[in-house]
Coordinates of C-alpha atoms and ligand atoms in Angstrom, one line a residue:
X1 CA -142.6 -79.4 -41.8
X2 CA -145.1 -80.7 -44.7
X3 CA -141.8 -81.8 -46.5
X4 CA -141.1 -84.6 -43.4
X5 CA -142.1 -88.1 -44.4
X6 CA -140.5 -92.0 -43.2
X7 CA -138.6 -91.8 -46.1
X8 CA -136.7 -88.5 -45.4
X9 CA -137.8 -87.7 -42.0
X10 CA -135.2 -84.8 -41.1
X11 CA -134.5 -81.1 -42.1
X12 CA -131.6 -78.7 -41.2
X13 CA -131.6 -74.9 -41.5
X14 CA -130.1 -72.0 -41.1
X15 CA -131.1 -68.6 -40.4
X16 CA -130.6 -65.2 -38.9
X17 CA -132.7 -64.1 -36.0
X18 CA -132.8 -60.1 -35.7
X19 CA -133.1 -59.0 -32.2
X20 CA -135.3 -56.3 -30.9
X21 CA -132.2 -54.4 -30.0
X22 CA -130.8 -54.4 -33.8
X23 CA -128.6 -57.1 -33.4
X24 CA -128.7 -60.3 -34.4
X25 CA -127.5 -64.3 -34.1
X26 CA -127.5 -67.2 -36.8
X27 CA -129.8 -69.5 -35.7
X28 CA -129.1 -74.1 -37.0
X29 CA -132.3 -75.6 -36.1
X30 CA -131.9 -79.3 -36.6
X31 CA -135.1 -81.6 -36.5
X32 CA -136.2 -85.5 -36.6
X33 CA -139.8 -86.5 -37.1
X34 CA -141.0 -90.0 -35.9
X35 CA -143.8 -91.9 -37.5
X36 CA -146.1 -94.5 -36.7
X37 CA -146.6 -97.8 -39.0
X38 CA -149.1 -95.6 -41.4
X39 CA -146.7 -93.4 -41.9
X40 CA -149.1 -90.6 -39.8
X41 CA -146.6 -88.1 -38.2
X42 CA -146.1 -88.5 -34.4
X43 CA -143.7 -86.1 -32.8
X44 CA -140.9 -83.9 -34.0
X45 CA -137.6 -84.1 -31.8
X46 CA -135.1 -80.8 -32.3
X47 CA -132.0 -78.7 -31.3
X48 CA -131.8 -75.4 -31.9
X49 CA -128.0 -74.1 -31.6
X50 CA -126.1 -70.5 -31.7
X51 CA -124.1 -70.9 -34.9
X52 CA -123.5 -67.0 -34.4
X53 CA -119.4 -67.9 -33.7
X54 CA -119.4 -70.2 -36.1
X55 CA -120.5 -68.1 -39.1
X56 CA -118.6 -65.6 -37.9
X57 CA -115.6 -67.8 -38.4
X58 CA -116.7 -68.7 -41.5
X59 CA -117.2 -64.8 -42.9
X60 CA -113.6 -64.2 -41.8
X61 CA -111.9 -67.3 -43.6
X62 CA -113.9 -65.9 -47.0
X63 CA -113.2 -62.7 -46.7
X64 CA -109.2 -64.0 -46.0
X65 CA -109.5 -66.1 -49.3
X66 CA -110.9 -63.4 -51.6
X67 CA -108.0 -60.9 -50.2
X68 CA -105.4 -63.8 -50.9
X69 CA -107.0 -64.1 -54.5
X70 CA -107.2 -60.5 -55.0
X71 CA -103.4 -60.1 -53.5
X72 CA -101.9 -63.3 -56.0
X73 CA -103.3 -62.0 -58.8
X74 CA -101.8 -58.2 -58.4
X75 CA -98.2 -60.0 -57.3
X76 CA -98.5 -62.2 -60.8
X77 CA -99.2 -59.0 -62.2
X78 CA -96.6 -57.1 -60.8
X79 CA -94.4 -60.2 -61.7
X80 CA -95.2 -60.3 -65.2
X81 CA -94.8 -56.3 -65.5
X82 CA -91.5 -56.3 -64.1
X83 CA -90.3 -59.4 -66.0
X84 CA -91.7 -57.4 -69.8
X85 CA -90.7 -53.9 -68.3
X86 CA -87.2 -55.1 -67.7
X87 CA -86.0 -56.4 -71.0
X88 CA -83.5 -54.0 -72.8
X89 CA -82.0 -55.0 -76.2
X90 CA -78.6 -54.2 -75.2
X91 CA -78.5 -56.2 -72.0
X92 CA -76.9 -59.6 -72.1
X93 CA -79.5 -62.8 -70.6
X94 CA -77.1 -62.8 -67.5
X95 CA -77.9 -59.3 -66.7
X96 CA -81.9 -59.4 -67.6
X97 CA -81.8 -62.0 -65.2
X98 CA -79.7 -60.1 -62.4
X99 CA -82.4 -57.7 -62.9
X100 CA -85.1 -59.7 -62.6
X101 CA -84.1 -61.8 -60.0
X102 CA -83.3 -58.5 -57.7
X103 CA -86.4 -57.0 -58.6
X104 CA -88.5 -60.3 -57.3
X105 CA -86.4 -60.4 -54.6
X106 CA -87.4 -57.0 -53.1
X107 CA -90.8 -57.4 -53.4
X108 CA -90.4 -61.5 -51.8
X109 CA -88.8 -59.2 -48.9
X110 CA -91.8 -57.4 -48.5
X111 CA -94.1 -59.6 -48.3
X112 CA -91.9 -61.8 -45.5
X113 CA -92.1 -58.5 -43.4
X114 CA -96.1 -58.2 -43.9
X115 CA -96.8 -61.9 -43.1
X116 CA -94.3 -61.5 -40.4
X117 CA -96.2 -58.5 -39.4
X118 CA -99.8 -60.7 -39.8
X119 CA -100.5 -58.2 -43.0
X120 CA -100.8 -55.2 -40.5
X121 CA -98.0 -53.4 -42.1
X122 CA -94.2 -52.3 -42.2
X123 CA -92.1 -50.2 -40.3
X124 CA -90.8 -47.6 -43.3
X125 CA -87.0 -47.3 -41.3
X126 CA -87.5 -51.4 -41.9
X127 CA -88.6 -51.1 -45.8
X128 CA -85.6 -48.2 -46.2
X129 CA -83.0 -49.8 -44.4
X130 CA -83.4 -53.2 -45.5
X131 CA -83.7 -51.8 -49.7
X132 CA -79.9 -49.8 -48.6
X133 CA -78.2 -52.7 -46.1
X134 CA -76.8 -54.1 -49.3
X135 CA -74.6 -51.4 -50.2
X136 CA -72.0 -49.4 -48.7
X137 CA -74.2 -46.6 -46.6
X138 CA -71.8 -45.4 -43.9
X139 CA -72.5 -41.8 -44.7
X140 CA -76.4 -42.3 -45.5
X141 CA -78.7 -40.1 -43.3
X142 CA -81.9 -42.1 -42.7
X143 CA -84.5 -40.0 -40.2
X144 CA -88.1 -40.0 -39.7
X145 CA -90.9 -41.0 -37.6
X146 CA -91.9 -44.3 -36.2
X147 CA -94.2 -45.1 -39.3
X148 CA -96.0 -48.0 -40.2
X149 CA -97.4 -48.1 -43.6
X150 CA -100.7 -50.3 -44.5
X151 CA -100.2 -53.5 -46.8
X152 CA -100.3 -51.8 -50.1
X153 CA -98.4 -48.6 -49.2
X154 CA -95.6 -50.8 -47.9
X155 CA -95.6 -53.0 -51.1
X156 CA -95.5 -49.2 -53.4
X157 CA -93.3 -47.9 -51.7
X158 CA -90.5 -50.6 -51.2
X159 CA -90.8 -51.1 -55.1
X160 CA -90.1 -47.5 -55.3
X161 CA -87.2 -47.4 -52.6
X162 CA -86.0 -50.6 -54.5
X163 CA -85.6 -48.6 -58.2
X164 CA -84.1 -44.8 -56.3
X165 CA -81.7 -47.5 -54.2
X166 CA -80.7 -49.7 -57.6
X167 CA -80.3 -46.5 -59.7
X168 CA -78.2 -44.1 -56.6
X169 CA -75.7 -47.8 -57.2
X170 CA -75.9 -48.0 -60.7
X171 CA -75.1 -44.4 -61.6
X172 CA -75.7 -41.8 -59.1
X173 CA -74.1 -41.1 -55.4
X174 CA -73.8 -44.7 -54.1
X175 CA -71.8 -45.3 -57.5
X176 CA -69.1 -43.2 -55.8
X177 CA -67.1 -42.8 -52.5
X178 CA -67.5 -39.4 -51.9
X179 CA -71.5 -39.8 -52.5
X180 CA -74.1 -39.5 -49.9
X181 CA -77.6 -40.5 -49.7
X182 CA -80.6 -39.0 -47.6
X183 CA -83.8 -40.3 -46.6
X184 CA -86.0 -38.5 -44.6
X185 CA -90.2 -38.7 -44.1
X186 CA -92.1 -37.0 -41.3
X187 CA -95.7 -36.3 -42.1
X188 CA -97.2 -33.0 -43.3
X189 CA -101.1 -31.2 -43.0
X190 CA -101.1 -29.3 -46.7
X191 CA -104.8 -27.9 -47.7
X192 CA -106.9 -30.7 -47.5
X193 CA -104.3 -33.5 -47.3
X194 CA -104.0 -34.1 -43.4
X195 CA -101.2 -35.9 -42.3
X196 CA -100.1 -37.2 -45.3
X197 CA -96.4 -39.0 -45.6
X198 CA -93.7 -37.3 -47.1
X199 CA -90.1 -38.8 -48.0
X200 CA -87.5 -37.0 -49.4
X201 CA -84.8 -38.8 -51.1
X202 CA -82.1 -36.8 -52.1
X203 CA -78.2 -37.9 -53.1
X204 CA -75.1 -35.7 -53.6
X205 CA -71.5 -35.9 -54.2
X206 CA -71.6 -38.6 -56.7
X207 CA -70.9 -38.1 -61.0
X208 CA -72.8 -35.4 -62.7
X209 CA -76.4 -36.8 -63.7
X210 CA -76.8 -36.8 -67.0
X211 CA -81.0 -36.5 -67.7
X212 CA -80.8 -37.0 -71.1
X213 CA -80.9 -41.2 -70.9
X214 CA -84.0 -43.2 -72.0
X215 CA -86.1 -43.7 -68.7
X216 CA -86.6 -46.6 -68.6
X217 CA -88.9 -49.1 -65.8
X218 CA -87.0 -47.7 -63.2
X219 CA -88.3 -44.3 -64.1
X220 CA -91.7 -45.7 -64.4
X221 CA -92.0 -47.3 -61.3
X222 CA -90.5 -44.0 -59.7
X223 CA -93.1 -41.8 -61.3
X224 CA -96.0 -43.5 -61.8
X225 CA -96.8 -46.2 -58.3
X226 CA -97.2 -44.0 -55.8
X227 CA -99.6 -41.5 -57.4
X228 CA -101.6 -44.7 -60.0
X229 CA -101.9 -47.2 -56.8
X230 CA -102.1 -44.6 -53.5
X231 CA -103.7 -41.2 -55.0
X232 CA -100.2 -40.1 -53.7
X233 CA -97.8 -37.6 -55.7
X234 CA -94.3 -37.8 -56.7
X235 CA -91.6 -35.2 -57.6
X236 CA -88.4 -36.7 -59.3
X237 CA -85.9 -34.4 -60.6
X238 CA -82.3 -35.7 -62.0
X239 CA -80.9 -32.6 -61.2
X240 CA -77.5 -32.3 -62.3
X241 CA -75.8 -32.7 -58.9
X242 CA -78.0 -35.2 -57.8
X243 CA -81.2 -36.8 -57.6
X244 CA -84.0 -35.8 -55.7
X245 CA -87.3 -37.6 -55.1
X246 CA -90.2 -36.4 -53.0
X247 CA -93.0 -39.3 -52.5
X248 CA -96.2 -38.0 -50.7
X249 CA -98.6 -40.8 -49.5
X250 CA -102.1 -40.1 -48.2
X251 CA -102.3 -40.1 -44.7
X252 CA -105.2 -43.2 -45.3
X253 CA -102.1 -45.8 -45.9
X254 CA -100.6 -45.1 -42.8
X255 CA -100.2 -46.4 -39.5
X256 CA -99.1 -43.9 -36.7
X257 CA -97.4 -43.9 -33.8
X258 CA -95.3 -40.7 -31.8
X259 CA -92.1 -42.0 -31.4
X260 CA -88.8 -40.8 -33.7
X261 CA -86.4 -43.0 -35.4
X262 CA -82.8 -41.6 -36.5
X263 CA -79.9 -43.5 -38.0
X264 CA -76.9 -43.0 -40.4
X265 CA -75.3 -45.5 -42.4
X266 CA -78.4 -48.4 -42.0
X267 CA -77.8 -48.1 -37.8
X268 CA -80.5 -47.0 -35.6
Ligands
LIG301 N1 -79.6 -41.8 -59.1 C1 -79.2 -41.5 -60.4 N2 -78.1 -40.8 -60.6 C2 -77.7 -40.5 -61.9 N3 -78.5 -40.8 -63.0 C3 -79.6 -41.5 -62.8 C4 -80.0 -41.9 -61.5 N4 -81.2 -42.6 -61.6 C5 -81.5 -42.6 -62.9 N5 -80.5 -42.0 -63.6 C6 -80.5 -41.9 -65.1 O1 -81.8 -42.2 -65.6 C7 -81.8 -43.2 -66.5 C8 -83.1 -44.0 -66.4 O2 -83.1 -44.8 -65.2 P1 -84.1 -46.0 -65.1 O3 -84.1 -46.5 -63.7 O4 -85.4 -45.6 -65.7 O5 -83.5 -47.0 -66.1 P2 -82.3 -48.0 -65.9 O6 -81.8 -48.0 -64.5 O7 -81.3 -47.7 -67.0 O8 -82.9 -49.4 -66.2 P3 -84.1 -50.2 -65.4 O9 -85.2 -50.3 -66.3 O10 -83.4 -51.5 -65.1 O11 -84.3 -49.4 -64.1 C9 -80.5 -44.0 -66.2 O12 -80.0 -44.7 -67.4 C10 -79.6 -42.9 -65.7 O13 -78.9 -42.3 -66.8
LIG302 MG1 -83.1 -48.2 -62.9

């Protein structure tokens, strides 16, 4: 109060008031003095208000903005990796940019299903069946649990989906008629893993694989996601009659619910 004078005769402050229960409310105490000719102090008028909403409110939109920073700048990065990672000196510009272009459109898909889904998380039939609709699937198995995986789980995993789903077209059993794909995740209790997610991706029937071709960012994303961004672990084998891929995802990323989703070729 020694700071009031005529010439700047009001103060406003915050501050927290801990109750004797532990808890606490944000306090605005906002105050007018009054003054006679002399400039002698003669009363204060003031309001004090429950600002505890309000900050509240306030909290939650800062926390929102430094999760949007923090979520931009990993896109841009993921952006700029996949833009570098995808060159390939024997490609043509029309096909760097095919590649490209699919690649940011995957991950564009994802993130309309987490907004859609208020950044909660995505169905993985949605993220498997939507990376597959594309292509020709009629004899794709697709089973697993109602699973919903946390934002950055979904975004990993789609990526992953995305590279096993472009590779199965480009040169394994979706390159083929006779070629079958099959997803399947249900989660697992292993030593001191609880719960954790496992998919297992495995084609047959389409041309032999040949392992001996430079891996290139498809193989990268593959191998090294799940495991670099979830603490998850990934077994990929190009075994000659097909490929296989098992993904295993910490049971932290998920969300879980009881009920069982089954569906060949993209149909549930
Ligand atoms: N499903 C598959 N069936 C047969 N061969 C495969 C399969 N997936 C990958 N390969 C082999 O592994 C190689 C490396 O695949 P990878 O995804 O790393 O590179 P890419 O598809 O050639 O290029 P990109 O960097 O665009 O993904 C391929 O060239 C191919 O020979
Ligand atoms: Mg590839």
């Amino acid at each position: 109060l020694g700071g009031l004078s005529p010439e700047n005769p009001s103060y406003a402050l915050a501050f927290r008031f801990v109750r004797g229960d532990g808890g606490h409310v944000w306090l605005e105490e906002t105050a007018r003095g009054e003054f006679d000719s002399t400039g002698r102090l003669m009363r204060i008028k003031g309001l004090t208000r429950d600002i505890t909403e309000r900050k509240q409110l306030e909290d939650h939109k800062n926390t929102l903005i430094s999760e949007l920073d923090h979520r931009v700048k990993n896109v841009l990065a993921t952006v700029s990796a996949i833009v570098v990672q995808t060159q390939n000196d024997n490609a043509s510009i029309a096909d760097f940019v095919a590649r490209v272009d699919h690649r940011i459109k995957s991950l564009a898909a994802t993130h309309e299903l987490l907004s859609h889904s208020r950044w909660h998380g995505v169905s993985l039939a949605e993220i498997v069946h939507r990376e597959l609709a594309p292509y020709d699937t009629r004899s794709a198995c697709i089973h697993g649990s109602d699973i919903t995986l946390k934002p950055e789980a979904a975004q990993a995993t789609t990526m992953v989906v995305h590279e096993l789903t472009t590779n199965a077209v480009k040169y394994g059993a979706l390159s083929h008629c006779r070629g079958r794909v099959s997803v399947r995740w249900y989660q697992q209790t292993n030593g001191s893993l609880s719960d954790h997610l496992v998919i297992d991706w495995c084609e047959a029937g389409g041309p032999p694989v040949d392992a001996t071709h430079k891996p290139g960012y498809g193989t990268s994303v593959i191998r090294d996601l799940i495991p670099y961004e979830l603490g998850g672990s990934v077994d990929y084998v190009l075994a000659p009659e097909g490929v296989c891929c098992r993904l295993e995802i910490p049971a932290m990323f998920l969300r879980t619910a009881a009920r069982s989703v089954a569906g060949s070729n993209g149909a549930e």
